[in-house]
Short mmCIF file of C-alpha atoms in Angstrom, two decimals:
data_model
loop_
_atom_site.label_atom_id
_atom_site.label_comp_id
_atom_site.label_asym_id
_atom_site.label_seq_id
_atom_site.Cartn_x
_atom_site.Cartn_y
_atom_site.Cartn_z
CA MET A 261 -6.48 169.85 -199.48
CA GLU A 262 -8.83 172.02 -197.49
CA LYS A 263 -7.31 174.62 -195.20
CA ALA A 264 -8.53 172.99 -192.00
CA ALA A 265 -7.31 169.56 -193.08
CA PHE A 266 -3.93 171.08 -194.14
CA GLU A 267 -3.48 172.79 -190.81
CA GLY A 268 -4.26 169.54 -188.98
CA TRP A 269 -1.80 167.61 -191.14
CA LEU A 270 0.89 170.30 -190.63
CA GLU A 271 0.43 170.17 -186.87
CA SER A 272 0.75 166.37 -186.87
CA VAL A 273 3.89 166.46 -189.06
CA SER A 274 5.46 169.18 -186.92
CA THR A 275 4.87 167.18 -183.74
CA THR A 276 6.37 164.08 -185.29
CA PHE A 277 9.35 166.08 -186.70
CA LEU A 278 10.20 167.50 -183.29
CA ALA A 279 10.26 163.95 -181.86
CA LEU A 280 12.91 162.83 -184.37
CA SER A 281 16.66 162.76 -183.75
CA ASP A 282 18.92 165.26 -185.53
CA GLN A 283 19.95 162.64 -188.09
CA GLN A 284 16.33 161.74 -188.80
CA ARG A 285 15.43 165.41 -189.16
CA ASN A 286 18.26 165.91 -191.67
CA GLN A 287 17.12 162.87 -193.67
CA SER A 288 13.54 164.18 -193.66
CA LEU A 289 14.68 167.59 -194.94
CA ASP A 290 16.84 166.00 -197.64
CA HIS A 291 13.85 163.99 -198.82
CA LEU A 292 11.59 167.06 -198.89
CA ILE A 293 14.22 169.05 -200.80
CA SER A 294 14.47 166.27 -203.40
CA LEU A 295 10.70 166.49 -203.92
CA SER A 296 10.69 170.31 -204.22
CA GLY A 297 10.44 172.27 -207.43
CA ALA A 298 12.08 175.59 -208.41
CA ALA A 299 9.50 177.71 -206.60
CA GLN A 300 10.00 175.81 -203.33
CA LEU A 301 13.83 175.91 -203.58
CA ARG A 302 13.79 179.65 -204.25
CA HIS A 303 11.54 180.19 -201.24
CA LEU A 304 13.82 178.02 -199.11
CA SER A 305 16.91 179.97 -200.21
CA ASN A 306 15.38 183.32 -199.31
CA ARG A 307 14.26 182.07 -195.91
CA LEU A 308 17.68 180.58 -195.10
CA GLU A 309 19.49 183.79 -196.07
CA ALA A 310 17.33 185.80 -193.71
CA LEU A 311 17.88 183.30 -190.89
CA LEU A 312 21.60 182.51 -191.31
CA LYS A 313 23.18 185.53 -193.00
CA ARG A 314 22.51 188.25 -190.44
CA ASP A 315 23.80 191.65 -191.64
CA PHE A 316 25.22 193.08 -188.42
CA LEU A 317 25.98 196.47 -189.99
CA ARG A 318 22.33 196.80 -190.95
CA LEU A 319 21.03 195.55 -187.59
CA LEU A 320 23.43 197.21 -185.14
CA PRO A 321 23.06 200.82 -183.99
CA LEU A 322 25.43 203.10 -185.94
CA GLU A 323 27.54 203.83 -182.85
CA LEU A 324 28.30 200.12 -182.37
CA ALA A 325 28.91 199.61 -186.09
CA PHE A 326 31.40 202.51 -186.11
CA TYR A 327 33.16 201.08 -183.06
CA LEU A 328 33.62 197.70 -184.78
CA LEU A 329 34.83 199.35 -188.00
CA ARG A 330 37.64 201.11 -186.13
CA TRP A 331 39.32 197.75 -185.64
CA LEU A 332 39.63 197.07 -189.36
CA ASP A 333 42.69 197.95 -191.40
CA PRO A 334 42.20 200.43 -194.27
CA GLN A 335 42.41 197.83 -197.05
CA THR A 336 39.72 195.71 -195.38
CA LEU A 337 37.53 198.81 -195.03
CA LEU A 338 37.84 199.49 -198.75
CA THR A 339 36.95 195.85 -199.48
CA CYS A 340 33.92 196.08 -197.19
CA CYS A 341 32.69 199.06 -199.19
CA LEU A 342 32.20 196.66 -202.11
CA VAL A 343 29.97 194.19 -200.23
CA CYS A 344 26.70 196.06 -200.81
CA LYS A 345 25.23 199.55 -200.97
CA GLN A 346 24.23 199.46 -197.30
CA TRP A 347 27.77 198.60 -196.15
CA ASN A 348 29.25 201.24 -198.43
CA LYS A 349 26.84 203.82 -197.00
CA VAL A 350 27.65 202.93 -193.37
CA ILE A 351 31.43 202.85 -193.87
CA ASN A 352 31.43 206.09 -195.83
CA ALA A 353 29.52 207.77 -193.01
CA CYS A 354 32.11 206.93 -190.33
CA THR A 355 34.24 210.09 -190.12
CA GLU A 356 36.34 208.93 -187.15
CA VAL A 357 37.40 205.75 -188.93
CA TRP A 358 38.74 207.59 -191.99
CA GLN A 359 40.36 210.31 -189.88
CA SER A 360 42.11 207.61 -187.86
CA VAL A 361 43.57 205.82 -190.89
CA CYS A 362 44.72 209.16 -192.33
CA ARG A 363 46.40 209.99 -189.02
CA ASP A 364 48.15 206.61 -189.04
CA LEU A 365 49.69 207.50 -192.41
CA GLY A 366 51.10 210.75 -191.01
CA TRP A 367 48.38 213.10 -192.21
CA ARG A 368 47.24 216.19 -190.35
CA ILE A 369 43.61 216.05 -189.25
CA ASP A 370 41.36 219.10 -189.32
CA GLU A 371 38.72 218.17 -186.74
CA SER A 372 36.38 220.87 -188.06
CA ILE A 373 35.84 218.83 -191.23
CA GLN A 374 33.35 216.08 -190.35
CA ASP A 375 32.63 214.87 -193.88
CA ALA A 376 33.55 211.17 -193.96
CA THR A 377 33.61 211.13 -197.77
CA HIS A 378 36.24 213.90 -197.67
CA TRP A 379 38.46 211.88 -195.33
CA LYS A 380 38.06 208.73 -197.40
CA GLY A 381 39.32 210.71 -200.39
CA VAL A 382 42.19 212.08 -198.30
CA TYR A 383 43.09 208.54 -197.26
CA LEU A 384 43.27 207.36 -200.87
CA LYS A 385 45.52 210.32 -201.71
CA ALA A 386 47.67 209.72 -198.61
CA LYS A 387 47.99 206.05 -199.45
CA LEU A 388 49.26 206.92 -202.92
CA ARG A 389 51.78 209.44 -201.54
CA MET A 390 53.19 206.94 -199.03
CA LYS A 391 53.42 204.32 -201.79
CA GLN A 392 55.38 206.82 -203.88
CA LEU A 393 57.76 207.42 -200.97
CA ARG A 394 58.37 203.69 -200.53
CA GLU A 395 58.97 203.17 -204.24
CA GLU A 396 61.26 206.22 -204.68
CA ASP A 397 58.68 207.91 -206.88
CA ALA A 398 57.58 210.85 -204.68
CA PHE A 399 60.21 213.35 -205.82
CA GLU A 400 61.73 214.78 -208.98
CA THR A 401 64.92 216.73 -209.61
CA SER A 402 65.96 219.98 -211.21
CA SER A 403 69.09 222.13 -211.46
CA LEU A 404 69.94 225.82 -211.14
CA ILE A 405 72.82 226.91 -213.37
CA GLY A 406 74.43 230.33 -213.26
CA HIS A 407 77.43 230.42 -210.92
CA SER A 408 80.96 230.14 -212.30
CA ALA A 409 82.67 228.91 -209.12
CA ARG A 410 81.94 226.81 -206.05
CA VAL A 411 78.69 227.53 -204.20
CA TYR A 412 79.36 227.58 -200.47
CA ALA A 413 76.15 228.95 -198.99
CA LEU A 414 72.41 228.29 -199.41
CA TYR A 415 69.32 229.77 -197.73
CA TYR A 416 65.67 229.01 -198.56
CA ARG A 417 62.56 231.03 -197.77
CA ASP A 418 59.03 231.19 -199.23
CA GLY A 419 59.81 229.58 -202.57
CA LEU A 420 63.05 231.53 -203.07
CA LEU A 421 66.57 230.09 -202.79
CA CYS A 422 69.62 232.29 -202.21
CA THR A 423 73.06 231.01 -203.23
CA GLY A 424 76.43 232.51 -202.33
CA SER A 425 79.46 231.56 -204.37
CA ASP A 426 83.24 231.75 -204.72
CA ASP A 427 82.61 233.80 -207.88
CA LEU A 428 81.98 236.83 -205.61
CA SER A 429 78.25 236.87 -206.27
CA ALA A 430 74.97 235.96 -204.61
CA LYS A 431 71.90 234.99 -206.58
CA LEU A 432 68.23 234.71 -205.67
CA TRP A 433 66.28 232.01 -207.51
CA ASP A 434 62.61 231.26 -207.95
CA VAL A 435 62.56 227.53 -207.23
CA ARG A 436 59.31 226.92 -209.10
CA THR A 437 60.46 228.45 -212.39
CA GLY A 438 64.22 227.98 -211.99
CA GLN A 439 64.75 231.64 -212.94
CA CYS A 440 67.30 233.94 -211.29
CA VAL A 441 65.37 236.85 -209.73
CA TYR A 442 68.34 238.90 -208.48
CA GLY A 443 72.10 238.72 -208.81
CA ILE A 444 74.48 241.00 -206.94
CA GLN A 445 78.25 241.28 -206.58
CA THR A 446 79.45 240.36 -203.07
CA HIS A 447 82.49 238.99 -201.30
CA THR A 448 83.11 235.22 -201.08
CA CYS A 449 80.06 233.94 -199.19
CA ALA A 450 80.40 231.27 -196.52
CA THR A 451 76.83 231.79 -195.24
CA VAL A 452 73.78 233.82 -196.33
CA LYS A 453 70.38 234.88 -195.04
CA PHE A 454 67.84 237.18 -196.66
CA ASP A 455 64.43 238.82 -196.44
CA GLU A 456 62.39 240.94 -198.88
CA GLN A 457 64.65 243.97 -198.67
CA LYS A 458 68.13 242.77 -197.81
CA LEU A 459 70.75 240.05 -197.98
CA VAL A 460 73.21 239.41 -195.14
CA THR A 461 76.38 237.47 -195.94
CA GLY A 462 79.19 236.04 -193.83
CA SER A 463 82.50 235.65 -195.61
CA PHE A 464 85.80 233.85 -195.63
CA ASP A 465 87.38 237.34 -195.48
CA ASN A 466 86.32 237.47 -191.78
CA THR A 467 83.61 240.11 -192.37
CA ILE A 468 79.83 240.29 -192.54
CA ALA A 469 77.99 242.52 -195.00
CA CYS A 470 74.41 243.64 -195.54
CA TRP A 471 73.26 244.27 -199.12
CA GLU A 472 70.18 245.87 -200.62
CA TRP A 473 68.45 243.63 -203.18
CA CYS A 474 66.98 246.32 -205.39
CA THR A 475 70.26 248.23 -205.91
CA GLY A 476 72.90 245.65 -205.02
CA ALA A 477 74.53 248.24 -202.78
CA LYS A 478 76.36 247.34 -199.57
CA ILE A 479 74.44 249.14 -196.81
CA GLN A 480 76.33 247.86 -193.76
CA GLN A 481 79.55 246.05 -192.90
CA PHE A 482 80.51 244.23 -189.70
CA ARG A 483 84.21 243.87 -188.86
CA GLY A 484 85.73 242.19 -185.83
CA HIS A 485 86.13 238.46 -186.40
CA THR A 486 89.66 237.14 -186.96
CA GLY A 487 88.48 234.00 -188.77
CA ALA A 488 86.01 233.09 -191.47
CA VAL A 489 82.35 233.73 -190.60
CA PHE A 490 80.55 230.39 -190.97
CA SER A 491 77.05 231.19 -189.70
CA ILE A 492 74.80 234.21 -189.17
CA ASP A 493 71.29 234.91 -187.93
CA TYR A 494 69.44 238.15 -187.31
CA ASN A 495 66.23 239.62 -185.95
CA ASP A 496 65.02 243.03 -187.15
CA ASP A 497 62.76 243.56 -184.13
CA LEU A 498 65.74 243.15 -181.81
CA ASP A 499 68.05 245.09 -184.15
CA THR A 500 70.42 242.18 -183.54
CA LEU A 501 72.72 240.11 -185.70
CA VAL A 502 74.72 237.14 -184.38
CA SER A 503 77.63 235.38 -186.03
CA GLY A 504 79.75 232.28 -185.48
CA SER A 505 83.32 232.10 -186.70
CA ALA A 506 86.46 230.02 -187.20
CA ASP A 507 88.04 232.20 -184.50
CA PHE A 508 86.03 230.15 -181.94
CA THR A 509 83.87 233.15 -180.95
CA VAL A 510 80.26 234.24 -181.27
CA LYS A 511 79.64 237.96 -181.80
CA VAL A 512 76.47 239.95 -181.17
CA TRP A 513 76.05 243.04 -183.37
CA SER A 514 73.71 245.98 -183.76
CA LEU A 515 72.11 245.27 -187.11
CA SER A 516 71.49 248.95 -187.90
CA SER A 517 74.82 250.46 -186.83
CA GLY A 518 77.18 247.56 -187.48
CA THR A 519 78.83 247.87 -184.05
CA CYS A 520 79.79 244.81 -182.04
CA VAL A 521 77.76 244.68 -178.82
CA ASN A 522 79.41 241.61 -177.30
CA THR A 523 81.82 238.78 -177.99
CA LEU A 524 80.88 235.42 -176.49
CA THR A 525 83.74 233.06 -175.77
CA GLY A 526 83.98 229.48 -174.56
CA HIS A 527 84.03 227.46 -177.76
CA THR A 528 87.25 225.59 -178.51
CA GLU A 529 86.38 224.70 -182.12
CA TRP A 530 84.97 226.47 -185.16
CA VAL A 531 81.49 227.81 -184.46
CA THR A 532 79.59 226.33 -187.40
CA LYS A 533 76.02 227.30 -186.49
CA VAL A 534 74.25 230.11 -184.63
CA HIS A 535 70.49 230.29 -184.18
CA LEU A 536 68.21 232.97 -182.67
CA GLN A 537 64.83 231.85 -181.36
CA LYS A 538 62.20 232.80 -178.79
CA SER A 539 61.83 230.42 -175.87
CA GLN A 540 58.42 228.74 -175.69
CA VAL A 541 58.87 227.19 -172.24
CA GLU A 542 59.55 228.18 -168.63
CA SER A 543 62.64 227.18 -166.66
CA MET A 544 64.86 228.53 -163.90
CA MET A 545 67.07 230.11 -166.57
CA HIS A 546 64.55 231.57 -169.03
CA SER A 547 60.89 232.42 -169.53
CA PRO A 548 58.53 232.13 -172.50
CA GLY A 549 59.19 234.99 -174.91
CA ASP A 550 62.87 235.37 -173.98
CA TYR A 551 65.20 235.42 -176.96
CA ILE A 552 67.77 232.64 -176.90
CA LEU A 553 70.96 232.19 -178.91
CA LEU A 554 72.30 228.72 -179.65
CA SER A 555 75.84 228.25 -180.94
CA VAL A 556 77.35 224.97 -182.09
CA ASP A 557 80.87 223.67 -182.62
CA LYS A 558 82.23 220.21 -183.32
CA TYR A 559 81.46 218.88 -179.85
CA GLU A 560 79.17 221.28 -177.97
CA ILE A 561 75.96 223.31 -178.13
CA LYS A 562 76.00 226.46 -176.01
CA VAL A 563 72.87 228.31 -174.88
CA TRP A 564 73.07 232.09 -174.37
CA PRO A 565 70.53 234.73 -173.27
CA ILE A 566 69.97 237.60 -175.71
CA GLY A 567 69.11 240.99 -174.23
CA CYS A 568 71.74 240.65 -171.48
CA GLU A 569 74.74 241.63 -173.56
CA ILE A 570 76.64 243.07 -170.59
CA ASN A 571 78.25 240.21 -168.64
CA CYS A 572 76.35 237.70 -170.77
CA LYS A 573 77.05 234.21 -169.48
CA CYS A 574 76.40 230.84 -171.07
CA LEU A 575 73.24 229.32 -169.59
CA LYS A 576 74.06 225.73 -170.50
CA THR A 577 76.49 223.63 -172.51
CA LEU A 578 75.11 220.47 -174.14
CA SER A 579 77.08 217.56 -175.55
CA VAL A 580 76.60 213.87 -176.26
CA SER A 581 79.86 212.74 -174.62
CA GLU A 582 81.75 214.16 -171.67
CA ASP A 583 85.16 213.24 -173.09
CA ARG A 584 84.44 214.94 -176.46
CA SER A 585 84.82 211.61 -178.23
CA VAL A 586 81.58 211.99 -180.21
CA CYS A 587 81.22 214.68 -182.86
CA LEU A 588 78.08 216.67 -183.55
CA GLN A 589 76.98 216.99 -187.15
CA PRO A 590 76.84 220.57 -188.50
CA ARG A 591 73.04 220.74 -188.28
CA LEU A 592 70.82 222.09 -185.52
CA GLN A 593 67.09 222.59 -185.04
CA PHE A 594 65.49 224.63 -182.27
CA ASP A 595 61.81 225.62 -182.09
CA GLY A 596 61.78 227.13 -178.60
CA ARG A 597 60.72 223.86 -176.98
CA TYR A 598 63.19 221.25 -178.17
CA ILE A 599 66.77 221.23 -179.41
CA VAL A 600 67.55 218.56 -182.01
CA CYS A 601 71.00 217.75 -183.37
CA SER A 602 72.49 214.77 -185.16
CA SER A 603 75.75 213.21 -184.02
CA ASP A 604 78.00 210.27 -184.75
CA LEU A 605 75.86 208.22 -182.32
CA GLY A 606 72.45 209.22 -183.64
CA ILE A 607 69.90 212.02 -183.39
CA TYR A 608 69.62 213.66 -179.95
CA GLN A 609 66.60 215.61 -178.73
CA TRP A 610 66.81 217.81 -175.63
CA ASP A 611 63.90 219.32 -173.71
CA PHE A 612 64.62 223.05 -173.53
CA ALA A 613 62.88 223.50 -170.17
CA SER A 614 65.05 220.95 -168.34
CA PHE A 615 67.95 220.49 -170.81
CA ASP A 616 67.49 216.74 -170.38
CA VAL A 617 67.98 214.35 -173.28
CA ILE A 618 64.49 213.01 -173.91
CA ARG A 619 65.14 210.97 -177.03
CA VAL A 620 67.97 209.34 -178.94
CA ILE A 621 67.21 207.94 -182.38
CA LYS A 622 69.64 205.51 -183.92
CA PRO A 623 68.73 205.17 -187.60
CA GLN A 624 69.08 201.99 -189.61
CA GLN A 625 71.82 203.72 -191.57
CA ASP A 626 75.29 204.48 -190.15
CA PRO A 627 74.65 207.45 -187.78
CA SER A 628 78.18 208.81 -188.28
CA SER A 629 77.51 209.39 -191.98
CA LEU A 630 73.93 210.63 -191.55
CA SER A 631 72.98 214.32 -191.31
CA LEU A 632 69.80 215.90 -190.01
CA LEU A 633 67.87 218.18 -192.36
CA GLY A 634 64.54 218.56 -190.58
CA PHE A 635 62.75 217.18 -187.52
CA GLY A 636 59.00 217.46 -187.01
CA LYS A 637 56.21 215.93 -184.95
CA VAL A 638 55.65 213.10 -187.43
CA PHE A 639 58.56 212.86 -189.87
CA ALA A 640 62.29 213.56 -189.98
CA LEU A 641 64.29 214.31 -193.12
CA LEU A 642 67.83 212.89 -193.16
CA PHE A 643 70.53 212.27 -195.72
CA ASP A 644 73.93 210.67 -196.21
CA ASN A 645 76.39 210.53 -199.08
CA HIS A 646 74.03 208.57 -201.29
CA HIS A 647 70.39 209.03 -200.32
CA LEU A 648 67.75 211.31 -198.88
CA TYR A 649 65.64 209.56 -196.19
CA VAL A 650 62.17 210.17 -194.76
CA MET A 651 61.74 208.66 -191.28
CA ASP A 652 58.43 208.17 -189.47
CA LEU A 653 59.32 209.40 -185.97
CA ARG A 654 56.46 207.44 -184.39
CA THR A 655 58.08 204.15 -185.37
CA GLU A 656 61.64 205.35 -186.19
CA VAL A 657 61.34 203.43 -189.46
CA THR A 658 62.46 204.81 -192.82
CA VAL A 659 59.33 205.14 -194.98
CA GLY A 660 60.95 206.63 -198.06
CA ARG A 661 64.24 207.49 -199.69
CA TRP A 662 65.61 209.19 -202.80
CA PRO A 663 69.00 208.74 -204.54
CA LEU A 664 71.38 211.69 -204.48
CA PRO A 665 74.19 212.49 -206.93
CA ALA A 666 77.78 213.05 -205.82
CA TYR A 667 77.18 216.47 -204.26
CA ARG A 668 79.87 218.78 -202.86
CA LYS A 669 80.58 217.92 -199.22
CA SER A 670 80.92 220.62 -196.55
CA LYS A 671 82.07 220.06 -192.98
CA ARG A 672 80.20 223.21 -191.99
CA GLY A 673 76.91 221.99 -193.45
CA SER A 674 76.20 225.23 -195.32
CA SER A 675 76.12 223.79 -198.85
CA PHE A 676 72.90 221.79 -198.36
CA LEU A 677 69.53 222.51 -196.79
CA PRO A 678 65.89 221.41 -196.58
CA GLY A 679 63.17 223.28 -198.42
CA VAL A 680 59.57 223.37 -197.19
CA THR A 681 59.49 221.66 -193.78
CA SER A 682 55.85 222.09 -192.66
CA TRP A 683 55.05 218.57 -193.92
CA LEU A 684 57.36 217.13 -191.25
CA ASN A 685 54.60 217.92 -188.72
CA GLY A 686 52.14 215.94 -190.83
CA LEU A 687 51.16 215.93 -194.49
CA ASP A 688 47.91 217.61 -195.44
CA GLY A 689 47.70 217.18 -199.20
CA LYS A 690 48.87 220.75 -199.80
CA ASN A 691 52.26 221.00 -198.09
CA ASP A 692 53.77 218.11 -200.10
CA ALA A 693 54.76 220.51 -202.86
CA GLY A 694 57.80 222.59 -203.74
CA LEU A 695 61.40 222.20 -202.60
CA VAL A 696 62.45 219.25 -200.45
CA PHE A 697 66.25 219.49 -200.57
CA ALA A 698 68.97 221.55 -202.25
CA THR A 699 72.72 221.07 -202.44
CA SER A 700 75.63 222.54 -204.37
CA MET A 701 77.40 220.38 -206.95
CA PRO A 702 81.05 220.08 -208.07
CA ASP A 703 80.12 221.69 -211.42
CA HIS A 704 78.91 224.84 -209.55
CA SER A 705 75.23 224.11 -210.21
CA ILE A 706 72.55 223.63 -207.55
CA HIS A 707 70.82 220.25 -207.39
CA LEU A 708 67.16 220.48 -206.33
CA VAL A 709 64.88 217.69 -205.09
CA LEU A 710 61.20 218.66 -205.36
CA TRP A 711 57.90 217.00 -204.56
CA ARG A 712 56.33 215.31 -207.56
CA GLU A 713 52.68 216.21 -208.04
CA ASN A 714 50.47 213.68 -206.25
CA GLY A 715 48.25 212.54 -209.11
#
């Protein structure tokens, strides 16, 4: 058919087709399709795909495409990456989307890294780590063997664990290798704390001693308590050591001379924890940079100013029940902004500026049997007689747990401790390594829970 004749015929058919009803149009198309060969059907398929299957990711501006992608869950995003090369390219270029899903999993976000491919890789690693936590596969265990009697005291710092025992010795262990680095003869240790040069021990013989690591020599002794010393803390810059005792008192000492500067009274139970920390907030009672001492007994937390040893008065007494019917657990955390302590009713968080209770967390487990190990911005680490628990503080849901053996119980809370705690403020792919938890065992060994390598 000549071109002019074909164009006239096509115009006539088109006019007639537009005058038909929908049903008649469909019948006409069906008839034409039945008369078509492979070339016509292939052409028809390509035309229909272009008309009906509109690729919105290809057609939309990137900003709008990224906005829509933010509404998808991570698994759907990964599935969308498999649709075609163009989709994979667009999704892999959306940094904010992958940062957001990483943040949802409790990962720290470094805003300076704007490589979307990097954050997609981080997400896949984070997803695996959270799966391991859920399936009790994130940790592994090890033991430290060397003491010949009960281990009462533990202290962890920078990959090193110090243990104080009833065998009149203290040992310093490299957690990574399990090797004993130092071992010195001491008194019976109820509490320990160390740095690179020295070890400070509180004892059931009512004294405190300072020992030199390299020689094992006793370089200072502190006498004055009339009961066992359950907790100590010190600050070299302040030349100050503080101690809490079974004699219901808190003592402030000169670290260099060993003399008692002040005795703080007011507790009516054993003082099981003392903690020195700089205030990070302003209030009517303290300013940022002021050193604060917290002391804890069975029912109360007392707040003291440090640097005002003469006529030092308690700034505040905190408790979870006015009638002393609810016991505090022998754990305390204070970062200068918030005080956190577990109790028989749950985990309490106080704002240090106002001393108001700003949060009470009641775990799924029995709060009276649960102890606080660490409390961060994203996660909390808790444990009871049978398990270690990781709680997502944003939802207050347990996201992981780990079985524990029958460890040696301590009412003072000195025979167990957390290891690395930076991951509680958000995982970053590097801080989920090393020691998670340590506790003394009835056979005098130390049971360690460590992060398993995230393969």
